[in-house]
Coordinates of C-alpha atoms in Angstrom, one line a residue:
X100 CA 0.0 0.0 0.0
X101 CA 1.3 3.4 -1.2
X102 CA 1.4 6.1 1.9
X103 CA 0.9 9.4 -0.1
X104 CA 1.4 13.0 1.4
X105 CA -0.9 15.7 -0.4
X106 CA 0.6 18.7 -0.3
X107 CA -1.8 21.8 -0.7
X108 CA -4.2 20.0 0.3
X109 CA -6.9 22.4 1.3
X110 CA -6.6 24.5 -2.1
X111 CA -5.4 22.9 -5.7
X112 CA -4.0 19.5 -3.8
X113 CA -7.4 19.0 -3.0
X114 CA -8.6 18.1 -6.7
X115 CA -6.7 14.2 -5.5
X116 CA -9.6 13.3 -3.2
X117 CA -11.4 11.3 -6.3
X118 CA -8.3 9.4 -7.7
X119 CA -7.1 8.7 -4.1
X120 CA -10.5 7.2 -3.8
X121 CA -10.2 5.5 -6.8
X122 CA -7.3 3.3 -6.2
X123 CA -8.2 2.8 -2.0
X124 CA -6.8 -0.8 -3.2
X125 CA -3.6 -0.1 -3.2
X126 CA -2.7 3.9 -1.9
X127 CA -3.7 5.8 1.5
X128 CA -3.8 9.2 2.0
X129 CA -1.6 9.1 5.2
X130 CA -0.7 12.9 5.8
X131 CA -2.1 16.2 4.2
X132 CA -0.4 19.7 4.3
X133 CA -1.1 23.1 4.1
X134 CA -0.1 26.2 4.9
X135 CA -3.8 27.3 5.3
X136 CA -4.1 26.0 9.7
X137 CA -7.5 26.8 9.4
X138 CA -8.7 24.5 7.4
X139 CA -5.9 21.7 7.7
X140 CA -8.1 19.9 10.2
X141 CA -11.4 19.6 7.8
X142 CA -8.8 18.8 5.0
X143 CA -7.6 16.1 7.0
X144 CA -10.8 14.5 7.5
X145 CA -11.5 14.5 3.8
X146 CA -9.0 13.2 2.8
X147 CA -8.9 10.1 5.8
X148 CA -5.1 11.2 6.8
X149 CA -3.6 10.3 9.7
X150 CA -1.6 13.0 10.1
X151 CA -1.8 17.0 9.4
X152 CA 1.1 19.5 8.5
X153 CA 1.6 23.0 7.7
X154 CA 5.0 22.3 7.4
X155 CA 6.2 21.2 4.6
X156 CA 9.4 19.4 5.9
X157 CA 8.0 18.1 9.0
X158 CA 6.0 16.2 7.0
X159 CA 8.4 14.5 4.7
X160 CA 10.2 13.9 7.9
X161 CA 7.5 12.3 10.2
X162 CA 4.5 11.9 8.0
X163 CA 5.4 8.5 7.2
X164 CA 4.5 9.3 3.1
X165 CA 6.2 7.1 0.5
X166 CA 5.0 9.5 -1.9
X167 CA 3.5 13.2 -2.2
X168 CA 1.4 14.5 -4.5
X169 CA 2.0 18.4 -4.5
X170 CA -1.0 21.0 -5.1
X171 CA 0.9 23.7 -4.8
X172 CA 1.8 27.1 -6.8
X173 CA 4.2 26.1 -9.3
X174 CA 7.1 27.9 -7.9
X175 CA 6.6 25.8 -5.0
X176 CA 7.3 22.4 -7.5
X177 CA 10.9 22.3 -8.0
X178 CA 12.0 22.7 -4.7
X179 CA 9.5 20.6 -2.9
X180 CA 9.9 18.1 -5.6
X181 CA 13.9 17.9 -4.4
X182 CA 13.3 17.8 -0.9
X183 CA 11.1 15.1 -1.3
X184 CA 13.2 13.2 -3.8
X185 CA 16.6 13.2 -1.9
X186 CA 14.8 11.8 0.8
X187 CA 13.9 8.7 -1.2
X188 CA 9.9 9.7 -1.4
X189 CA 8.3 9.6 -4.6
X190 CA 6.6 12.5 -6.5
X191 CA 3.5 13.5 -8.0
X192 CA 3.5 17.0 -9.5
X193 CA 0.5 18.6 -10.8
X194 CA 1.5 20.7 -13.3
X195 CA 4.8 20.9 -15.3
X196 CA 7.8 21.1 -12.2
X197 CA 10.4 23.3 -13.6
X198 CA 9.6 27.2 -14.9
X199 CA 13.2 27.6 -16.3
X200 CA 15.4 25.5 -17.6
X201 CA 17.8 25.6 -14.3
X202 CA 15.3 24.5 -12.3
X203 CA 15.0 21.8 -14.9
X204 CA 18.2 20.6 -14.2
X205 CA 18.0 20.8 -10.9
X206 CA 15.3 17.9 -10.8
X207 CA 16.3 15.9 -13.2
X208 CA 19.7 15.8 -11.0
X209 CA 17.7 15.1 -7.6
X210 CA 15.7 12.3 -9.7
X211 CA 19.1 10.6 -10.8

């Protein structure tokens, strides 16, 4: 079972609840995150986490997440995406990652 961290979750990340829900089988929402505190907890229950963050790296730290899907403004992709990666966690990204072509680099590094 995939352990998945949504990250935005109570703005764009929150667009995951129906594929999440289609594949229960085989992935669990196990930690949401947001910087939005006031509506982490509802975002939680949504979502059936375990676990809620409005800190990015806490999360990829102690959210227990094999993966994260981020749902956040795409500036936000690239170095989110790199954190997560050089901490061996998998990584959905929304939209295309990288707005320049360092930043391009820069992932396709972490992902080697």
């Amino acid at each position: 079972m995939i352990q998945l961290g949504i990250v935005g979750a109570c703005g764009r990340g929150s667009a995951y609840g129906p594929a999440c829900e289609g594949c229960s089988d085989r992935l669990a929402v196990r930690a949401v995150c947001d910087v939005d505190a006031d509506d982490l907890e509802q975002a939680r229950t949504r979502f059936g986490a375990e676990s809620a963050f409005t800190d990015y790296e806490q999360m990829l730290e102690d959210g227990g997440v094999d993966a994260v899907a981020i749902g956040t403004p795409m500036p936000f992709h690239v170095p989110q995406s790199i954190a997560a990666l050089e901490r061996g966690i998998h990584v959905i990204s929304e939209v295309p990652a990288g707005v320049t072509i360092e930043e391009c680099r820069d992932l396709v590094q972490a992902a080697r």
